[in-house]
XYZ file of C-alpha atoms in Angstrom:
694
model
C 5.029 2.943 122.053
C 5.156 6.836 122.391
C 2.387 6.958 120.062
C 0.548 4.317 123.341
C 1.614 6.365 125.937
C 0.509 10.331 124.384
C -2.984 11.249 126.257
C -5.954 11.028 123.828
C -6.771 14.525 122.631
C -10.745 15.154 123.314
C -12.879 15.792 120.184
C -14.237 19.111 122.758
C -10.350 20.232 122.778
C -9.948 19.602 119.032
C -13.677 21.822 118.601
C -12.160 24.663 120.845
C -8.596 24.795 119.445
C -9.479 25.033 115.210
C -11.022 28.638 114.986
C -7.762 30.008 117.258
C -5.649 28.327 114.461
C -8.225 29.518 111.676
C -8.147 33.072 113.057
C -4.001 32.809 113.604
C -3.964 31.482 109.805
C -6.053 34.623 108.670
C -3.880 37.393 110.318
C -0.519 35.854 108.972
C -2.334 36.102 105.002
C -3.025 39.505 106.321
C -0.086 40.414 107.104
C 1.756 39.054 104.164
C -1.018 40.241 102.029
C -0.079 44.297 103.440
C 4.018 43.596 103.230
C 2.851 42.865 99.792
C 1.008 45.752 99.334
C 3.543 47.818 101.054
C 6.667 46.352 98.639
C 4.472 47.418 95.920
C 3.731 51.097 97.129
C 7.291 51.354 97.461
C 7.960 50.180 94.533
C 5.689 52.517 93.113
C 6.755 55.517 94.535
C 10.225 54.654 93.722
C 9.471 55.070 90.113
C 7.313 58.294 90.069
C 10.509 59.839 91.741
C 12.481 58.038 88.963
C 9.837 59.718 86.636
C 10.149 63.048 88.070
C 13.451 63.217 88.512
C 13.645 62.362 84.347
C 11.004 65.465 83.595
C 12.640 68.073 85.803
C 16.154 67.125 83.898
C 14.610 66.630 80.964
C 12.719 70.593 81.278
C 16.659 71.798 81.944
C 18.162 70.167 78.853
C 15.082 71.642 76.680
C 16.206 74.756 78.214
C 19.508 74.943 76.846
C 18.143 73.351 73.549
C 15.929 76.490 73.108
C 18.676 78.620 74.411
C 21.211 77.504 71.775
C 18.377 77.939 68.979
C 17.741 81.670 69.862
C 21.455 82.386 70.309
C 22.212 80.895 66.574
C 19.054 83.281 65.465
C 20.543 86.453 67.707
C 24.175 85.723 65.803
C 22.754 85.434 62.463
C 20.649 88.465 62.821
C 23.277 90.343 64.446
C 21.697 91.344 67.586
C 23.966 92.205 70.576
C 21.243 94.086 72.986
C 20.470 90.519 74.134
C 23.476 88.056 75.602
C 22.839 84.315 75.890
C 23.220 84.189 79.253
C 20.338 86.896 80.009
C 18.302 84.673 77.236
C 19.150 81.854 79.423
C 17.926 83.747 82.228
C 14.395 84.221 80.418
C 13.901 81.085 79.678
C 14.484 79.732 83.327
C 12.259 82.680 84.279
C 9.366 81.741 82.335
C 9.637 77.997 83.255
C 10.117 78.942 86.726
C 6.560 80.987 86.789
C 4.620 78.105 85.156
C 5.987 75.451 87.718
C 5.144 77.667 91.051
C 1.779 78.753 89.894
C 0.868 76.646 86.412
C 0.430 73.581 88.914
C -2.466 73.058 90.530
C -2.323 73.004 94.181
C -3.174 69.670 96.107
C -2.962 68.031 99.410
C -1.936 65.183 101.165
C -3.421 65.908 104.595
C -5.475 69.120 106.169
C -4.733 68.056 109.656
C -2.454 70.534 111.772
C 0.904 68.806 112.193
C 2.417 67.659 115.035
C 4.384 70.536 117.520
C 7.483 70.224 119.245
C 10.143 72.144 120.591
C 13.829 71.869 119.979
C 16.772 74.086 122.094
C 18.529 73.241 119.098
C 18.307 72.694 115.371
C 16.776 69.665 113.236
C 18.546 66.902 112.948
C 19.632 66.029 109.720
C 17.803 62.588 110.217
C 15.399 60.839 112.319
C 15.006 56.955 113.684
C 12.149 55.785 114.072
C 10.699 52.599 115.719
C 7.372 51.292 114.285
C 5.813 48.492 115.330
C 9.335 46.557 115.926
C 10.581 48.041 112.325
C 12.772 50.868 112.236
C 12.736 53.709 109.846
C 14.981 56.452 108.759
C 13.838 59.930 107.798
C 15.609 62.709 106.368
C 15.431 66.421 106.554
C 14.462 67.565 102.910
C 14.449 71.106 104.865
C 12.065 73.497 105.482
C 8.840 74.804 103.812
C 6.898 78.097 103.917
C 4.020 77.959 106.460
C 1.617 79.379 104.363
C 2.261 76.571 101.967
C 2.342 73.823 104.505
C -0.245 71.618 103.069
C 0.447 71.892 99.843
C 2.847 69.173 100.069
C 3.203 68.022 96.532
C 4.039 71.191 94.724
C 6.584 71.784 97.900
C 7.939 67.990 96.817
C 8.057 69.212 92.681
C 10.018 72.428 93.841
C 12.151 71.300 96.526
C 13.196 68.094 93.462
C 13.974 71.049 90.930
C 16.133 72.867 93.811
C 19.666 71.415 93.084
C 22.029 70.401 95.670
C 24.286 73.419 96.343
C 27.458 71.476 95.644
C 26.561 70.605 92.621
C 27.361 73.952 91.378
C 30.657 73.616 92.987
C 31.729 69.490 92.183
C 30.347 69.681 88.882
C 29.173 72.761 87.064
C 31.865 75.190 88.280
C 35.509 73.718 88.073
C 34.694 73.279 84.004
C 34.257 77.057 83.916
C 36.793 77.993 85.663
C 39.489 75.367 84.617
C 38.443 77.224 80.583
C 39.345 80.577 82.040
C 42.904 79.943 82.399
C 43.392 76.997 79.966
C 42.126 80.176 77.236
C 43.823 82.139 78.860
C 45.332 84.636 76.250
C 48.864 84.822 77.325
C 50.355 87.897 75.716
C 47.901 90.585 76.879
C 47.687 89.465 80.276
C 50.906 88.991 81.575
C 51.739 92.388 79.573
C 49.536 93.541 82.622
C 49.525 91.377 85.276
C 50.781 93.866 87.363
C 47.206 95.721 86.851
C 45.088 92.619 86.889
C 46.480 91.547 90.557
C 45.949 95.046 91.696
C 42.571 94.904 91.164
C 41.967 91.735 91.643
C 43.460 91.444 95.215
C 43.638 95.000 96.753
C 40.750 96.104 94.566
C 38.647 92.924 95.849
C 39.585 94.026 99.293
C 38.516 97.442 98.788
C 35.213 96.425 96.694
C 34.733 94.026 99.543
C 35.136 96.579 102.846
C 33.089 98.737 101.562
C 30.106 97.150 100.403
C 30.120 95.327 103.847
C 30.542 99.383 105.942
C 27.722 100.074 103.985
C 25.331 97.320 103.953
C 25.752 97.632 107.825
C 24.771 100.584 107.757
C 21.793 99.607 105.707
C 20.932 97.194 108.839
C 21.041 99.299 111.148
C 18.584 101.330 108.892
C 16.465 98.533 109.005
C 16.502 97.856 112.519
C 15.751 101.695 113.480
C 12.759 100.999 110.663
C 11.327 97.966 112.443
C 11.592 95.920 108.640
C 14.931 93.459 110.360
C 13.297 90.588 112.085
C 16.256 88.821 113.029
C 19.852 88.936 113.864
C 22.461 90.088 110.907
C 25.895 90.940 111.987
C 28.244 92.764 110.527
C 30.197 89.771 109.831
C 27.260 88.898 107.401
C 27.523 92.538 105.885
C 31.071 91.567 105.225
C 30.546 88.021 103.971
C 28.117 89.847 101.435
C 30.874 92.111 100.538
C 33.022 89.307 99.954
C 30.302 87.507 97.941
C 28.991 89.976 95.668
C 32.357 91.805 94.951
C 32.834 88.398 92.697
C 32.374 90.123 89.100
C 31.252 87.362 86.141
C 31.457 90.360 82.846
C 30.853 87.173 80.623
C 28.389 89.295 78.604
C 30.805 92.063 77.844
C 33.924 89.604 77.128
C 31.786 87.859 74.205
C 30.750 91.429 73.075
C 34.737 92.679 72.793
C 35.445 88.727 71.064
C 32.564 89.606 68.558
C 33.901 93.469 68.006
C 37.576 92.445 68.541
C 37.565 95.090 70.953
C 41.593 96.636 72.365
C 43.122 93.788 73.268
C 44.419 95.672 76.097
C 41.006 95.829 77.971
C 40.131 92.341 77.232
C 42.443 91.515 79.190
C 42.370 93.530 82.215
C 38.538 93.001 82.271
C 39.085 89.147 81.908
C 41.868 89.166 84.055
C 40.383 90.936 86.423
C 37.515 88.693 86.764
C 39.215 85.524 86.471
C 41.377 86.424 89.863
C 38.961 88.176 91.787
C 36.431 85.484 91.325
C 39.128 83.334 92.747
C 40.394 86.491 95.421
C 36.625 86.781 96.533
C 35.769 82.484 97.431
C 39.201 82.835 99.541
C 37.785 86.252 101.527
C 34.776 84.688 102.163
C 35.982 81.508 103.405
C 37.864 83.909 105.541
C 35.588 86.098 107.017
C 33.538 82.941 107.921
C 36.631 81.753 109.815
C 36.584 85.016 111.773
C 35.557 83.587 115.481
C 36.242 86.237 118.138
C 36.767 84.812 121.736
C 34.352 85.599 124.486
C 31.062 85.735 124.543
C 30.018 88.201 122.171
C 31.323 86.278 118.496
C 30.948 88.754 116.445
C 32.905 91.865 117.878
C 35.910 93.128 116.231
C 39.147 90.920 118.503
C 42.576 91.875 116.808
C 43.843 88.190 117.038
C 40.740 86.507 115.520
C 41.290 89.824 112.580
C 44.603 88.419 111.823
C 43.967 84.541 111.735
C 41.716 85.599 109.351
C 44.249 87.086 107.522
C 46.234 84.132 107.616
C 43.233 81.796 106.924
C 43.204 83.930 103.496
C 47.204 83.609 102.838
C 47.078 79.970 104.141
C 44.286 78.779 101.676
C 45.131 80.735 98.452
C 48.937 79.695 98.735
C 47.930 76.773 99.292
C 45.531 76.388 96.710
C 47.399 77.738 94.129
C 50.670 75.520 94.770
C 48.254 72.347 94.201
C 46.612 73.495 91.174
C 49.869 74.379 90.101
C 51.410 70.917 91.833
C 48.924 68.985 89.583
C 49.615 70.652 86.094
C 53.510 70.347 86.681
C 52.325 66.519 87.092
C 50.115 65.978 84.614
C 52.869 67.901 81.863
C 55.431 65.146 83.127
C 53.228 61.721 82.456
C 52.133 62.936 78.776
C 56.013 64.295 78.786
C 57.477 60.497 79.477
C 54.582 58.129 78.424
C 53.713 57.673 74.843
C 50.147 58.366 75.578
C 50.312 60.827 72.695
C 50.036 57.640 70.529
C 46.556 56.886 71.962
C 44.751 60.372 71.642
C 41.526 59.460 72.981
C 43.802 57.882 76.228
C 45.551 60.915 76.646
C 42.513 63.530 75.919
C 40.883 61.229 78.995
C 43.740 61.345 80.937
C 44.106 65.366 80.798
C 40.432 65.775 81.381
C 40.433 63.171 85.004
C 44.229 64.821 86.151
C 42.587 68.768 85.720
C 39.049 67.961 87.500
C 40.308 66.006 89.997
C 42.282 69.098 90.898
C 39.091 71.095 92.328
C 38.555 68.074 93.880
C 41.343 67.150 95.870
C 42.054 71.350 97.120
C 38.622 70.388 98.212
C 39.052 67.576 100.544
C 42.351 69.257 101.122
C 40.508 72.021 102.927
C 41.856 73.970 100.755
C 39.867 76.383 97.586
C 38.807 74.423 94.309
C 38.505 77.321 92.282
C 41.654 79.278 92.746
C 43.698 75.352 92.503
C 41.868 74.519 88.903
C 42.353 78.173 88.008
C 45.992 77.546 88.102
C 46.289 73.733 87.528
C 44.490 75.381 83.917
C 46.632 78.039 83.278
C 49.718 75.554 84.019
C 48.275 73.462 82.066
C 47.998 75.859 78.533
C 51.644 76.602 79.626
C 53.307 73.490 80.022
C 50.943 70.211 78.966
C 49.257 71.697 76.244
C 52.898 71.468 74.677
C 53.374 67.655 74.784
C 49.963 66.853 73.344
C 49.424 64.901 70.326
C 48.161 67.773 67.119
C 44.339 65.712 67.774
C 44.200 66.106 71.792
C 45.188 69.525 71.512
C 41.915 70.561 69.586
C 39.706 67.902 71.577
C 40.640 69.222 75.051
C 40.068 72.908 73.667
C 37.419 71.524 71.992
C 35.814 69.815 75.336
C 36.190 72.509 78.135
C 35.184 74.851 75.791
C 31.987 72.914 75.626
C 31.882 71.873 78.572
C 31.720 76.286 79.515
C 29.437 77.130 77.423
C 27.218 74.389 78.774
C 27.697 74.908 82.648
C 27.604 78.547 82.260
C 24.340 78.160 80.798
C 22.569 76.236 82.409
C 23.858 78.035 86.139
C 22.071 81.345 84.527
C 18.959 79.503 83.395
C 18.710 77.927 87.046
C 18.904 81.247 88.333
C 15.879 82.104 86.386
C 14.022 79.182 87.779
C 15.697 79.565 91.077
C 13.385 82.810 91.413
C 10.022 81.323 91.678
C 11.214 77.583 92.659
C 13.251 78.802 95.998
C 11.276 78.569 98.811
C 12.980 80.586 101.578
C 12.923 83.789 99.678
C 12.894 87.435 101.570
C 12.530 90.819 99.948
C 13.949 93.643 101.990
C 13.056 96.680 99.229
C 15.722 98.602 101.870
C 18.162 96.121 101.454
C 18.025 95.657 97.708
C 18.532 99.168 96.688
C 20.796 99.909 99.575
C 23.324 96.806 98.190
C 22.543 98.459 94.702
C 24.132 101.346 95.506
C 27.031 99.473 97.398
C 28.182 97.919 94.822
C 28.445 101.043 92.564
C 30.346 102.795 95.228
C 32.248 99.668 96.189
C 33.065 99.482 91.840
C 33.962 103.206 91.976
C 36.738 103.034 94.501
C 37.895 100.287 93.169
C 38.918 100.888 89.719
C 39.527 104.856 89.792
C 41.921 105.097 93.030
C 43.548 102.239 92.042
C 44.420 103.265 87.931
C 45.293 106.423 89.533
C 48.018 104.739 91.453
C 48.646 102.755 88.410
C 49.137 105.096 86.123
C 51.942 107.107 88.507
C 54.057 103.478 86.640
C 52.558 103.044 83.312
C 54.467 104.291 80.663
C 51.338 103.211 78.505
C 48.339 104.706 80.615
C 45.141 103.403 81.396
C 42.843 105.909 79.568
C 39.968 107.344 81.213
C 37.746 105.664 78.391
C 39.594 102.549 79.880
C 38.496 102.762 83.410
C 34.640 103.751 82.899
C 34.155 100.777 80.546
C 35.733 98.635 83.429
C 33.324 100.797 86.060
C 30.270 99.611 83.505
C 31.785 96.602 83.007
C 31.320 94.715 87.147
C 28.713 92.674 86.180
C 28.032 89.937 89.308
C 27.073 86.308 87.216
C 27.729 82.745 88.171
C 30.563 82.716 91.311
C 28.470 85.216 93.470
C 25.204 83.168 92.452
C 27.012 80.053 93.484
C 28.656 81.423 96.562
C 25.127 83.153 97.515
C 23.031 79.647 97.409
C 25.793 77.134 99.337
C 24.577 78.725 102.853
C 20.825 79.872 102.904
C 19.816 78.059 106.481
C 19.817 81.789 108.488
C 17.570 84.696 107.797
C 20.330 86.747 106.716
C 21.598 84.172 104.195
C 18.193 83.806 102.814
C 18.313 87.559 102.589
C 21.449 87.888 100.625
C 20.336 85.052 97.813
C 17.768 86.739 97.069
C 19.486 90.299 97.024
C 22.545 88.236 94.908
C 19.608 86.807 92.404
C 18.243 90.546 91.592
C 21.618 91.964 91.173
C 22.833 89.431 88.933
C 19.480 89.737 86.759
C 19.922 93.341 86.644
C 23.684 94.290 85.926
C 23.679 91.234 82.775
C 20.258 92.446 81.211
C 21.156 96.530 82.113
C 25.011 96.644 81.603
C 25.756 93.956 79.394
C 22.590 94.635 76.767
C 24.207 98.121 76.783
C 28.176 97.162 76.261
C 27.684 97.862 72.430
C 26.480 101.442 72.833
C 28.931 102.120 75.820
C 31.905 101.245 73.530
C 30.404 103.415 70.796
C 29.800 106.200 73.430
C 33.608 105.426 75.287
C 35.423 105.750 71.352
C 37.086 102.445 72.477
C 38.558 100.667 69.740
C 37.248 97.976 67.805
C 37.921 95.516 64.825
C 41.643 95.853 66.458
C 43.911 92.747 65.187
C 45.334 91.344 67.910
C 48.482 89.872 65.681
C 48.835 93.633 64.512
C 47.970 95.961 67.093
C 51.130 98.281 68.259
C 50.388 100.065 70.701
C 53.329 101.609 72.371
C 53.531 98.957 75.245
C 56.011 96.951 74.345
C 59.541 97.059 74.896
C 62.301 98.724 73.484
C 65.823 100.100 73.768
C 66.327 103.726 73.667
C 69.632 105.552 72.280
C 69.984 108.590 74.458
C 72.060 111.596 73.062
C 74.314 114.159 75.673
C 73.141 113.898 79.006
C 70.407 111.371 78.655
C 67.522 113.348 80.756
C 64.900 111.270 78.783
C 66.276 108.491 80.921
C 66.282 110.155 84.112
C 62.607 109.974 83.353
C 62.172 106.063 84.065
C 62.238 105.186 87.212
C 63.537 102.725 89.137
C 60.820 100.572 89.705
C 60.207 99.694 86.208
C 63.550 98.688 85.297
C 63.466 96.102 88.036
C 60.532 95.492 87.272
C 61.300 94.970 83.493
C 64.452 93.001 84.974
C 62.503 90.421 87.137
C 60.500 89.189 83.823
C 63.072 88.685 82.073
C 64.486 86.890 85.151
C 61.636 84.591 85.194
C 61.104 83.849 81.210
C 65.142 83.315 81.454
C 64.405 80.550 84.075
C 61.421 79.560 82.214
C 62.525 78.559 78.692
C 66.038 77.662 80.027
C 64.913 74.360 82.998
C 61.450 74.386 83.518
C 60.195 74.103 79.828
C 62.948 71.742 78.709
C 62.208 69.682 82.233
C 58.429 69.545 81.789
C 57.882 70.120 77.956
C 59.273 68.886 74.372
C 60.272 72.484 74.062
C 62.998 74.324 74.743
C 66.821 74.019 74.585
C 68.600 70.644 75.496
C 68.813 70.678 79.369
C 72.576 69.440 78.149
C 73.281 73.333 76.952
C 71.776 75.031 79.830
C 72.666 72.975 82.904
C 76.332 72.514 84.275
C 78.288 69.824 82.938
C 78.484 68.197 86.532
C 75.025 67.869 85.391
C 75.332 65.559 82.497
C 73.428 62.283 83.671
C 70.230 63.702 85.402
C 69.939 66.595 82.019
C 70.471 63.424 79.637
C 67.933 62.008 81.852
C 65.480 64.969 81.742
C 65.818 65.971 78.305
C 63.244 64.755 75.643
C 65.024 63.310 72.091
C 62.400 65.929 70.468
C 64.647 68.663 72.060
C 67.521 67.060 70.019
C 65.998 66.271 67.034
C 64.175 69.656 66.173
C 66.075 71.970 68.802
C 66.310 74.396 65.936
C 62.794 73.671 64.842
C 60.842 74.110 68.112
C 59.790 77.433 69.090
C 58.855 78.730 72.233
C 55.681 80.487 71.524
C 56.088 82.027 74.682
C 58.881 84.711 73.578
C 55.994 87.336 73.491
C 55.435 87.592 77.482
C 58.774 89.722 77.942
C 58.460 91.398 74.824
C 55.962 93.062 72.705
C 54.236 91.278 70.154
C 55.954 93.730 67.633
C 58.551 93.764 65.828
C 61.328 95.252 68.068
C 64.120 97.518 67.141
C 66.900 97.770 69.571
C 69.190 100.941 68.227
C 72.660 101.500 68.769
C 73.724 104.819 67.118
C 73.460 104.145 63.384
C 72.647 100.116 64.063
C 69.632 98.468 64.718
C 68.983 94.933 65.321
C 65.134 94.011 64.947
C 63.393 90.920 66.365
C 61.295 89.748 63.765
C 64.591 88.247 62.160
C 64.844 91.716 59.992
C 67.704 94.064 60.104
C 66.159 97.900 60.115
C 67.044 100.652 57.497
C 70.519 101.089 60.047
C 71.068 97.823 60.061
C 71.646 97.259 56.353
C 73.843 100.784 56.186
C 76.166 98.706 58.473
C 76.733 95.676 56.901
C 73.376 93.762 57.120
C 74.094 92.689 60.590
C 70.591 91.444 63.076
C 69.642 89.310 65.236
C 66.334 87.082 65.152
C 64.125 86.611 67.694
C 61.210 84.733 65.930
C 61.896 82.024 68.292
C 63.831 79.586 66.583
C 66.140 78.077 69.078
C 69.502 78.121 67.016
C 73.523 79.234 68.615
C 72.932 82.559 67.035
C 69.607 83.677 68.456
C 70.015 82.036 72.253
C 69.583 85.122 74.777
C 73.447 84.874 75.760
C 74.427 85.738 72.212
C 72.422 88.887 72.335
C 73.585 89.495 75.545
C 77.418 89.187 73.861
C 76.185 91.436 70.995
C 74.500 93.811 73.051
C 77.963 94.689 75.728
C 79.841 94.847 71.999
C 77.097 97.573 71.068
C 77.115 99.619 74.381
C 81.263 99.546 74.620
C 81.026 101.055 71.371
C 79.009 103.751 71.764
C 80.286 104.861 75.261
C 83.209 105.468 73.598
C 81.244 107.783 71.592
C 78.985 109.475 74.207
C 76.021 107.754 73.894
C 74.452 105.466 76.318
C 72.223 102.287 76.366
C 69.002 102.396 77.971
C 67.524 98.688 78.469
C 64.195 97.892 77.859
C 61.417 98.304 80.922
C 57.722 97.222 81.216
C 55.000 99.296 80.185
C 52.665 98.089 82.582
C 53.627 97.376 86.440
């Protein structure tokens, strides 16, 4: 019935509608075909991008491979004029030249790009509505106006330019952690006071000297018309902070090969490790300097003290976070049986150590400081809980990661000299920077060494000071801090200058290390286990009025007792709580803490009470044999009595690390008290040991 009621369509209407339907079908087919072609083009573009990324990574792997093979050749031929880092930079430079000038310049367009004016900087993303479809475009960065049509080469150079966060989150953590984990504690802690002085006070002096000198250079550039954009005093201080980060990796590697003086090695290594941490926190504090008022680059007392507070807060917070992570790892490895599964133990150790850096950065602290002290804590406590297999694995793992990351960074430095598209080469600024870093280094090393020698019995000799001055190379940390922000004219000029300074110091100073050691008559081929410099602790027995004792300052004695108290606290409480080493807590804690002591004490501490060895007895005392002399009687700390002791009946005390009742510190104190009373009754006075180093 409905069909009967429907009006009958005429043949004329069908003839009119037929072309319309055919046209619509054609349009739909074309649209579907266009969509298919667009998807195919997208897939091809993604595949091409993936291939280009693979080529870029392969380039760096081949660079590292070539560097390793050349290093082997140099070591085989005993070539020391060029270190592996300098070699990696040369290979990076060669590849950078090929990428920059060896690829033909092709262009996708020849039209002038549309222009627009923005009151603020460009947004990081751009959302466009094209025919009802929304497309998101990401800002890749600024390109050089002279190469605006060379789109393909710009894209290729941009891909080999890594995100700065890659350096901070992936490459820097293993380098810094390895520095703390492989620390040679004996010489480091023997020179701890001097190292802290150079690292904190010396870096601050260097920062402000370089910053003020560079501000004068900037004013000179402004006067001669060489400054084309803004360059503030705070920018100069920031440059002083990042360029004060020393990295004498070349010098230290040669020191290791030649077995140079251990104390000089400790001073240079300790200063560079601590100095990196101070430099990054100092640069963050300068960035946080924001005076109130219209002119935000003038001196403001409140903003200055706020920056000082930021420095102290960031450094102390990072230190506590790194130490806390190390303590947590030590407790986990102690109270679990992960040592039965070395692979899991190594994996957990690796993840906990690396996460320290990321945790500190996420909390607003500095990951470099946190991971450094995490490494020191892990080496001091967690290392004692690991299985024998895991101790070897962790050492080798972080050593390999440190080697690869460091050489990767130096290779990238050479590459970046040609692939970075916003270099600003200013001859006046570059020459001024070279002069400023030498003056800043000199005002750091020589005055502080003079002041430190006033309180040291074992002086920092003049040839040591000259070597420390010579070894102030710049490296990975200065580069990473400079590349982290290259958005402004001032930061781009700093980055270019930092690159050139790193090249010069690594090639010239690093290559001249061996001749400098010979010229300065610094000892080499020194066995650190037999190096008996007069810098350890010793007891002195003085007859008569004791004039020699009067020459020893009260400050030294207080310093010695301070370190002695720390060692006692660490040995009796921290080591037993966090490791399987140390005396059982049931013997060191008060009796009312018995249940807690039993819970925290490891069963191994009871089983191996007399076999467990404390490797840190040399942190307070010298590794050489220590002889405590009482008139005609001597107590030798290597377990054997001196000649006087034999004459007196052979009584002696062994300090070789065996934890028995006769070798405890209380027994030593009782022995000393009785000997002192005996000597005092004969008119002889006992002088307690004093630290050689502040």
